[in-house]
CSV table of C-alpha atoms in Angstrom, one decimal:
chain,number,residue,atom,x,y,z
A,1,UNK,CA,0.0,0.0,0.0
A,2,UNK,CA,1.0,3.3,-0.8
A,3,UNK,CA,2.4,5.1,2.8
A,4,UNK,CA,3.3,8.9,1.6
A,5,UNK,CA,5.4,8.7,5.1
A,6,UNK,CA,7.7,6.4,4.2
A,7,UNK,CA,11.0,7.7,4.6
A,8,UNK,CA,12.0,7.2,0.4
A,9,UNK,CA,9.6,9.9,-0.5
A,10,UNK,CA,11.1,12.5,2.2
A,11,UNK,CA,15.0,11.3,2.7
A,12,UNK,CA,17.4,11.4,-0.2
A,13,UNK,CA,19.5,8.6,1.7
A,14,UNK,CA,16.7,6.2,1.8
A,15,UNK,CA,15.4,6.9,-1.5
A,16,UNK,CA,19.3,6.2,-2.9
A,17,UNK,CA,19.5,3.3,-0.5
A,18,UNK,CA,15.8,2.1,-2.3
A,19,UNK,CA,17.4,2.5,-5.7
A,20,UNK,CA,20.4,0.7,-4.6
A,21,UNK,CA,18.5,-2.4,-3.7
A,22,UNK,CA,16.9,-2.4,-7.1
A,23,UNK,CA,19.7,-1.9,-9.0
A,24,UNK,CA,22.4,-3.4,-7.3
A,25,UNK,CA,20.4,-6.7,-5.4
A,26,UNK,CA,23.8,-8.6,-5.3
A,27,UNK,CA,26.0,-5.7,-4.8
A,28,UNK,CA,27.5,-2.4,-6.5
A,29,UNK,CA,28.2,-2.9,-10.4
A,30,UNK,CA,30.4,-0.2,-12.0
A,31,UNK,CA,28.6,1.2,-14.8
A,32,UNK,CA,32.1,2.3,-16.4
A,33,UNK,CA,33.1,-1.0,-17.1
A,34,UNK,CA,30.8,-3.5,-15.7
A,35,UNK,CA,32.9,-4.7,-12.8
A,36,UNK,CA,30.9,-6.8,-9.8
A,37,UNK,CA,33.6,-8.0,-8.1
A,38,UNK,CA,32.8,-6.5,-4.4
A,39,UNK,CA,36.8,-7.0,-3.3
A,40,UNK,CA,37.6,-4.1,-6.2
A,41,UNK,CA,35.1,-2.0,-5.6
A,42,UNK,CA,35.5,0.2,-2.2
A,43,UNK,CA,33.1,3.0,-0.7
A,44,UNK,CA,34.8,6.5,-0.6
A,45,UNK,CA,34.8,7.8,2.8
A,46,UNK,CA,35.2,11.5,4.1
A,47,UNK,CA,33.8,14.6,4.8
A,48,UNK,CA,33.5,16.2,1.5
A,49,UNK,CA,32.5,13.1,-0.4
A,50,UNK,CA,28.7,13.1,-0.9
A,51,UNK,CA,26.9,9.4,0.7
A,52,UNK,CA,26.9,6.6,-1.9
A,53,UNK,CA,30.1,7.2,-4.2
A,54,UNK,CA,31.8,4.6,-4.9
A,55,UNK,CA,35.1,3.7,-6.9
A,56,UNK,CA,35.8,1.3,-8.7
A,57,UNK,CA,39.5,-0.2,-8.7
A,58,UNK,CA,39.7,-1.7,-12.3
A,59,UNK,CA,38.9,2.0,-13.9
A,60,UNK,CA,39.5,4.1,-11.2
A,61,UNK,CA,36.5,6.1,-11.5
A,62,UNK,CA,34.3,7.1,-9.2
A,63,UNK,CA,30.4,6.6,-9.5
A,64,UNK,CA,27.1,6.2,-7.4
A,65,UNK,CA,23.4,4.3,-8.8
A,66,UNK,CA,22.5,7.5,-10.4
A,67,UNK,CA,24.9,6.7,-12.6
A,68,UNK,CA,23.6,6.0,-16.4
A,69,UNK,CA,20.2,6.2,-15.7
A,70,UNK,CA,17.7,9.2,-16.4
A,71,UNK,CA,18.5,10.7,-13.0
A,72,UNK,CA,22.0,10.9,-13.3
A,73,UNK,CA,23.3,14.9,-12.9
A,74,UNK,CA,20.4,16.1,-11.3
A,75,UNK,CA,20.3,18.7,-8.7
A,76,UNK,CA,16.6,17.4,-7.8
A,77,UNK,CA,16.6,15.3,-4.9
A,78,UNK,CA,16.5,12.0,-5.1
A,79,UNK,CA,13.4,11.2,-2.9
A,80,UNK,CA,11.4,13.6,-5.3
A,81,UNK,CA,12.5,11.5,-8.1
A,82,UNK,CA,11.1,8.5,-6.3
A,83,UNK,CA,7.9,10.2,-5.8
A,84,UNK,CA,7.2,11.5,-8.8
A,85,UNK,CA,7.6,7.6,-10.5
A,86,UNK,CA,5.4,6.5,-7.9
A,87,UNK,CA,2.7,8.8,-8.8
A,88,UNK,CA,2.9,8.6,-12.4
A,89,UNK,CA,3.4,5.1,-12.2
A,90,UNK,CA,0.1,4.4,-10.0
A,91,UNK,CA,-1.8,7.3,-12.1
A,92,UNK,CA,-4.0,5.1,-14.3
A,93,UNK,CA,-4.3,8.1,-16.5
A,94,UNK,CA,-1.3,9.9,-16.3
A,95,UNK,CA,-0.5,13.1,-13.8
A,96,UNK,CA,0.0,16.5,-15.5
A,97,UNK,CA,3.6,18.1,-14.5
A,98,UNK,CA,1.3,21.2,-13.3
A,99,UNK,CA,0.2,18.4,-10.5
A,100,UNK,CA,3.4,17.1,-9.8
A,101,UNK,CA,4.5,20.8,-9.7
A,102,UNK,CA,2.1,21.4,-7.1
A,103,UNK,CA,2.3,17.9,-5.0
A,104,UNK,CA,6.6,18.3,-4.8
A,105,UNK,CA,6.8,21.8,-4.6
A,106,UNK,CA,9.3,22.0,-7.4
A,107,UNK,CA,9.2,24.4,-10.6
A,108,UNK,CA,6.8,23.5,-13.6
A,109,UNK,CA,9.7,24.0,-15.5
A,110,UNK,CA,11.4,21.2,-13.2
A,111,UNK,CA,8.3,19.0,-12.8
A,112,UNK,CA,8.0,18.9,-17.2
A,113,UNK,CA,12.0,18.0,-16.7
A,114,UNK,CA,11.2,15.0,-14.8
A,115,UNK,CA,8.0,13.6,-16.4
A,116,UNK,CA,9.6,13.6,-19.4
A,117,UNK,CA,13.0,11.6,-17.9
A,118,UNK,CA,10.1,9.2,-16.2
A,119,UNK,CA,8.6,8.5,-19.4
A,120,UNK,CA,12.2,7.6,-21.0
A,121,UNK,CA,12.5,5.2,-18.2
A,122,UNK,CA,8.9,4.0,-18.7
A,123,UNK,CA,9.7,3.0,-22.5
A,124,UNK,CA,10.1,-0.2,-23.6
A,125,UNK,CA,12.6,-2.1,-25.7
A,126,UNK,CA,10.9,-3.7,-28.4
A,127,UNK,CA,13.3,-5.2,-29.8
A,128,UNK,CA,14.4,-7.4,-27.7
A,129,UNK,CA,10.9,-8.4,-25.4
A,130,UNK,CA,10.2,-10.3,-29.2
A,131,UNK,CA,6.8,-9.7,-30.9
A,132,UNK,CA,3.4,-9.8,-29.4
A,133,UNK,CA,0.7,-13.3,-30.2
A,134,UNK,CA,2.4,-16.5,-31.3
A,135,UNK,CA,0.8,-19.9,-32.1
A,136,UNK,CA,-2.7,-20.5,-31.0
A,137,UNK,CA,-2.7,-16.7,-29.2
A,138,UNK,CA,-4.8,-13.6,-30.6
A,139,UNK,CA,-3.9,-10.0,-31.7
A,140,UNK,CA,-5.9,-6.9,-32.2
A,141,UNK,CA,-5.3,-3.9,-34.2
A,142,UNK,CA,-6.5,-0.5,-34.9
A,143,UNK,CA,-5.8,2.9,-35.4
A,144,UNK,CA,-7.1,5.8,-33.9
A,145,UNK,CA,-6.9,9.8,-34.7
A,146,UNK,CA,-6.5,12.1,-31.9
A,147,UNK,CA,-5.6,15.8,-31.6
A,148,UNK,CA,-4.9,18.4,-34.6
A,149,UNK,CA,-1.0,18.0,-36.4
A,150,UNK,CA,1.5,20.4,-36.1
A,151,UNK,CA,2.3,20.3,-39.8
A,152,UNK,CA,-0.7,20.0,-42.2
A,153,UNK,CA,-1.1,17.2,-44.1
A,154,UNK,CA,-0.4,17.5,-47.8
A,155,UNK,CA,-3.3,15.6,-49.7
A,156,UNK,CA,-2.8,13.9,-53.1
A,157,UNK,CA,-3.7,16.1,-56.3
A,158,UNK,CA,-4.0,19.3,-54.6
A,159,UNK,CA,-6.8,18.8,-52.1
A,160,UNK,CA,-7.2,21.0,-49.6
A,161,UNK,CA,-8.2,19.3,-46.3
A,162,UNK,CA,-11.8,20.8,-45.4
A,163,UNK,CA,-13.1,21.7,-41.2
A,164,UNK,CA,-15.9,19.5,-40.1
A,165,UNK,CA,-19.6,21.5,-39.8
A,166,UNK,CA,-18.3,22.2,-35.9
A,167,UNK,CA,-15.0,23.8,-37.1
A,168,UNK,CA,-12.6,21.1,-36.1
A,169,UNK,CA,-9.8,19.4,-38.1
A,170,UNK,CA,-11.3,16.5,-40.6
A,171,UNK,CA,-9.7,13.1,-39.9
A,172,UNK,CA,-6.9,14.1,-42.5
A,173,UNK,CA,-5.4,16.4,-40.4
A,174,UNK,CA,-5.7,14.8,-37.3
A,175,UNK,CA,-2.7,12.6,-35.5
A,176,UNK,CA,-2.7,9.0,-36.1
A,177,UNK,CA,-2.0,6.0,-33.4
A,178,UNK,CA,-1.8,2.7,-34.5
A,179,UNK,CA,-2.4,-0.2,-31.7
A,180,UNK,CA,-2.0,-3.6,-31.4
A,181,UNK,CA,-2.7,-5.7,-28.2
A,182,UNK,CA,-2.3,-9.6,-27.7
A,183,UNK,CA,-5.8,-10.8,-25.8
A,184,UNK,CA,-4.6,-10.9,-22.1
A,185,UNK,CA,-1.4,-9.8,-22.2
A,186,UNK,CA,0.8,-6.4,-23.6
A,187,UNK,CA,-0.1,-3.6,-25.9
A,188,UNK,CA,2.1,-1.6,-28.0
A,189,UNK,CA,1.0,2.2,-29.7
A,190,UNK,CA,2.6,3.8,-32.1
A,191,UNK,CA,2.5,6.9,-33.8
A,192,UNK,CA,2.6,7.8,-37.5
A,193,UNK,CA,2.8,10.3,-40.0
A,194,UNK,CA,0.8,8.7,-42.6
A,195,UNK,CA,-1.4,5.3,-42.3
A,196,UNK,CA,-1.2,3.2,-45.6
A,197,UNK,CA,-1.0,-0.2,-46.2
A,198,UNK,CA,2.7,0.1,-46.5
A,199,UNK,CA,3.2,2.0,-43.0
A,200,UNK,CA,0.7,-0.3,-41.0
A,201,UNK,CA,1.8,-3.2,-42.2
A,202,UNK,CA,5.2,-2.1,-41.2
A,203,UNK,CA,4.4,-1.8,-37.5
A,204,UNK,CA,2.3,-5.3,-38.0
A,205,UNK,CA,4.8,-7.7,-38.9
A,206,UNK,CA,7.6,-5.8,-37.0
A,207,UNK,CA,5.6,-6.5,-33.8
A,208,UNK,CA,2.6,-9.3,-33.9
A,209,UNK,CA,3.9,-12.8,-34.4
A,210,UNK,CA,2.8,-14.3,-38.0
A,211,UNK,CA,1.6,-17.1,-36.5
A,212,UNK,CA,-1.0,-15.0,-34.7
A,213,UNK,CA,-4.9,-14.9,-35.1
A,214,UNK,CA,-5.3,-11.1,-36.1
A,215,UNK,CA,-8.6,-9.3,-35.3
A,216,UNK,CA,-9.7,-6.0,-37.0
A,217,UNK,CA,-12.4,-4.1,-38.0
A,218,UNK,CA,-12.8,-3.6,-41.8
A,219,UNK,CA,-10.3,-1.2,-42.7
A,220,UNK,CA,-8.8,-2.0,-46.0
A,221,UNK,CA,-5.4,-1.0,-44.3
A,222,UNK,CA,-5.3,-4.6,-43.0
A,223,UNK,CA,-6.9,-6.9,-45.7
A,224,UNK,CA,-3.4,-7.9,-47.9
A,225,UNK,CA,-1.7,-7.7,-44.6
A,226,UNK,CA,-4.0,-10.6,-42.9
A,227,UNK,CA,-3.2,-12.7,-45.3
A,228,UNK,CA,0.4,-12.8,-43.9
A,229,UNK,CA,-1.0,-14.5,-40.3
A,230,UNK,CA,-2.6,-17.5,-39.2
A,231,UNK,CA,-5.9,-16.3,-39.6
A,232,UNK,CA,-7.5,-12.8,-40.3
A,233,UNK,CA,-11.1,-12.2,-38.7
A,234,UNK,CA,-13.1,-8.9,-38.9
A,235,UNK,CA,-16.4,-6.9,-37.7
A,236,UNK,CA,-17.8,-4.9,-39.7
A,237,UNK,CA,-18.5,-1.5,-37.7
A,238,UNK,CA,-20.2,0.1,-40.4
A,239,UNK,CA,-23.4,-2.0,-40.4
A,240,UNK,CA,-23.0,-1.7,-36.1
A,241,UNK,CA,-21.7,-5.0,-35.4
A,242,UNK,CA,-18.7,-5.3,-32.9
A,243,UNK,CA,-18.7,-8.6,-31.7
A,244,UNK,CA,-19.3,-11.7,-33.6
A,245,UNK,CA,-19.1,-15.8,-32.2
A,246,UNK,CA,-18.1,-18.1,-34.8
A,247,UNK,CA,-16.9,-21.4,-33.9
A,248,UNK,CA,-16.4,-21.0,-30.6
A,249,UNK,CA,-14.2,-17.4,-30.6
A,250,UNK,CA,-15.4,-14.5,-29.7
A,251,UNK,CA,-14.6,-12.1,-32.5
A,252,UNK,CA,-13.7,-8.2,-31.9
A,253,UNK,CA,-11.6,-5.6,-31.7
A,254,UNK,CA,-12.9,-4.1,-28.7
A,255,UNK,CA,-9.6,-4.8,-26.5
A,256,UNK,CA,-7.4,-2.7,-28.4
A,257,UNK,CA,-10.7,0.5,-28.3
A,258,UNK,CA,-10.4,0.4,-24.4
A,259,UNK,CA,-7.0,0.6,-24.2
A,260,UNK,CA,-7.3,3.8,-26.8
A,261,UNK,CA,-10.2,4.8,-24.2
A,262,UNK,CA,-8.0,5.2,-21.6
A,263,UNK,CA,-5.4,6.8,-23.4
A,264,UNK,CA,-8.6,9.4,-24.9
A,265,UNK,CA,-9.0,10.5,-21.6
A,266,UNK,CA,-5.7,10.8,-20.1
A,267,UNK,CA,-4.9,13.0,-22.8
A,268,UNK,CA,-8.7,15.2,-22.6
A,269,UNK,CA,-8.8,14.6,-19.4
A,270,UNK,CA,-5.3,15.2,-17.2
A,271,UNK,CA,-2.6,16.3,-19.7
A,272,UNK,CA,-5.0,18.2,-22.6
A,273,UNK,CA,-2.1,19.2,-24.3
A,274,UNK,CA,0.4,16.9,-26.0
A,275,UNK,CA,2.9,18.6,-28.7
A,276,UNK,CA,3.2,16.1,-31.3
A,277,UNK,CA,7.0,15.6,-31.0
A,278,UNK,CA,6.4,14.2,-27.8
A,279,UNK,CA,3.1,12.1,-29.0
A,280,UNK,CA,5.7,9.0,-29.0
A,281,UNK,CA,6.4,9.5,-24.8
A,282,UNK,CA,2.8,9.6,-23.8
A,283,UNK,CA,2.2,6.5,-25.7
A,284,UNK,CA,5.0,4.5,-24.3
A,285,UNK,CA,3.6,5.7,-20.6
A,286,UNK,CA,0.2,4.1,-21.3
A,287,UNK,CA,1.8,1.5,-23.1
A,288,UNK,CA,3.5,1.2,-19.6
A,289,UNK,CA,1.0,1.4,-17.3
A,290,UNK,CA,-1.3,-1.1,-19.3
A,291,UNK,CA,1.5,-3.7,-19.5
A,292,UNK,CA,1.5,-4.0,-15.7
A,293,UNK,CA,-1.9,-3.3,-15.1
A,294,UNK,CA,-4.1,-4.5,-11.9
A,295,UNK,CA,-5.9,-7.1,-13.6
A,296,UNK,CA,-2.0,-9.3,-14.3
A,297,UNK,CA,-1.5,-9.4,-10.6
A,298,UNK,CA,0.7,-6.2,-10.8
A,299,UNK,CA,0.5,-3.6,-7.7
A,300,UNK,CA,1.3,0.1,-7.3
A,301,UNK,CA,4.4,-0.9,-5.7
A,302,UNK,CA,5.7,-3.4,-8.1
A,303,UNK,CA,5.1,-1.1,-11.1
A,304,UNK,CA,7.2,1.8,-9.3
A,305,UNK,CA,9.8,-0.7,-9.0
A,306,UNK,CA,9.9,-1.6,-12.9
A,307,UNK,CA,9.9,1.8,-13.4
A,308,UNK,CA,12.8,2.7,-11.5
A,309,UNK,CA,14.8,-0.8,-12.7
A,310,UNK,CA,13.8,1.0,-16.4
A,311,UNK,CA,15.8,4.4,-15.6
A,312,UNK,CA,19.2,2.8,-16.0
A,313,UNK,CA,21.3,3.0,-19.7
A,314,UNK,CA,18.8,5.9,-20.6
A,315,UNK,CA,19.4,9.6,-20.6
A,316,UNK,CA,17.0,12.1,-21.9
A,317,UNK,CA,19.5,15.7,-21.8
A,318,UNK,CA,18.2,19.1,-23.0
A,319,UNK,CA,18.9,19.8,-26.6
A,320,UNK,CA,21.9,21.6,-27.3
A,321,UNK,CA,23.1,23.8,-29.9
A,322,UNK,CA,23.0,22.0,-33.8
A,323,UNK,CA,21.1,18.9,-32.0
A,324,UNK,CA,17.9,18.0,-33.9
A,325,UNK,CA,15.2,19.6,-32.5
A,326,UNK,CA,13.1,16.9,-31.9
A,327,UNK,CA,15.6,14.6,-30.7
């Protein structure tokens, strides 16, 4: 249970000593050069060395377990850090850096600082957690459009992209999100400039095993690309049908529309205003939180802690002069 009292969310000793037993369980581990061995590794003692620095013997540099992860550098303290991923780790839909501003007493400027270096710690490596389905397993996909773009869409022939009757942007210049979710386990969002055939199938076979049973609606973005997986099953939204029983399965895409639901209102709701280049962060965050989400078993506590295990080999710095802008 959540105890705001506990000393890792008001000491910066204990909150170091917290992230020391998560990162370290068997010990300190240079982050220079990877050595465990405890008999080379020695704590540095004295009055003007700050509490847990360590140095390592076989590179003869110094380091503490800030060291390579997103908090590395920071002047913020350490138990705020620990705070802050516990609250936008138990947020089911997300905690503005206004509220964190408010609930840590630190700048907005500072609080935008760390929810962004939370949410680099909250992504996910794709790569090498394999695809999503497999043999006998189901996956759902959609997209969704949220929000106006930044940069307005150039449509083919010279169209120009027309308001809706109430004034807002027409689905062509809106952002768009693809999903995917395996039935009972993970989800993955991304987001994408354009959605074709070419781009959604992209993100499909990059992520959803082949040997998959793929559920969609009746987009003709995933009709040649269905063909590539076990089996290919659709609902047909148009004519209002979004569930359908056929030989025993239950037929829908409705897994992958809550988990856009929830995303919807985190973003109307709690943050209301997303700049596009950081669209990709907010989606890894939900992708996050749903990953580890009540109904697998997975507490408050225990998603902190994957958050915090996440932080390390990720930096997020502030752009600097002739960086990319968006980087």
């Amino acid at each position: 249970m959540f105890d705001l009292t506990n000393e890792i969310y008001t000491d910066a000793n204990k909150a170091r000593e917290h992230l020391e037993t998560i990162h370290w369980p068997n010990g300190p581990v240079c982050p220079h050069c990877g050595n465990v061995d405890p008999a080379r590794i020695s704590k540095m003692q004295g009055k003007s060395t700050r509490p847990g620095v360590y140095k390592c013997n076989e590179c003869r540099k110094p380091f503490s377990v800030t060291v390579g992860t997103v908090f590395e550098r920071s002047h913020i303290h350490l138990n705020k850090w620990v705070l802050a991923s516990h609250l936008m780790a138990a947020s089911k839909k997300g905690m503005s850096a206004h509220q964190l501003h408010r609930m840590l007493g630190v700048t907005y400027k500072t609080a935008w600082f760390m929810a962004h270096r939370i949410r680099e710690a909250m992504k996910e490596d794709n790569g090498t957690s394999g695809p999503l389905g497999g043999e006998g397993k189901t996956v759902e996909a959609d997209e969704m459009y949220i929000g106006k773009r930044e940069t307005p869409r150039k449509l083919a022939r010279g169209r120009i992209a027309k308001p809706t009757k109430s004034g807002k942007a027409g689905g062509a210049q809106k952002r768009i999100v693809v999903g995917l979710v395996e039935r009972g386990g993970k989800s993955r969002m991304f987001h994408l400039n354009d959605a074709t055939k070419e781009t959604v199938r992209d993100v499909l076979v990059r992520n959803a095993d082949r040997k998959s049973t793929l559920y969609t609606d009746e987009s003709r973005l995933y009709t040649r690309t269905g063909e590539e997986y076990a089996d290919h099953k659709t609902t047909k939204h148009s004519a209002g049908e979004y569930v359908r029983y056929e030989d025993g399965a239950v037929i829908h895409s409705n897994t992958i529309e809550s988990v856009f639901s929830v995303f919807k209102r985190g973003m109307v709701g709690v943050y209301q205003h997303c700049g596009e280049a950081h669209l990709h962060r907010y989606l890894a965050e939900f992708d996050f939180r749903y990953n580890r989400r009540a109904a697998l078993k997975i507490s408050d506590a225990e998603r902190a802690e994957d958050l915090l295990r996440g932080a390390r080999y990720k930096r997020l710095t502030y752009r600097r002069i002739g960086e990319a802008r968006y980087a």
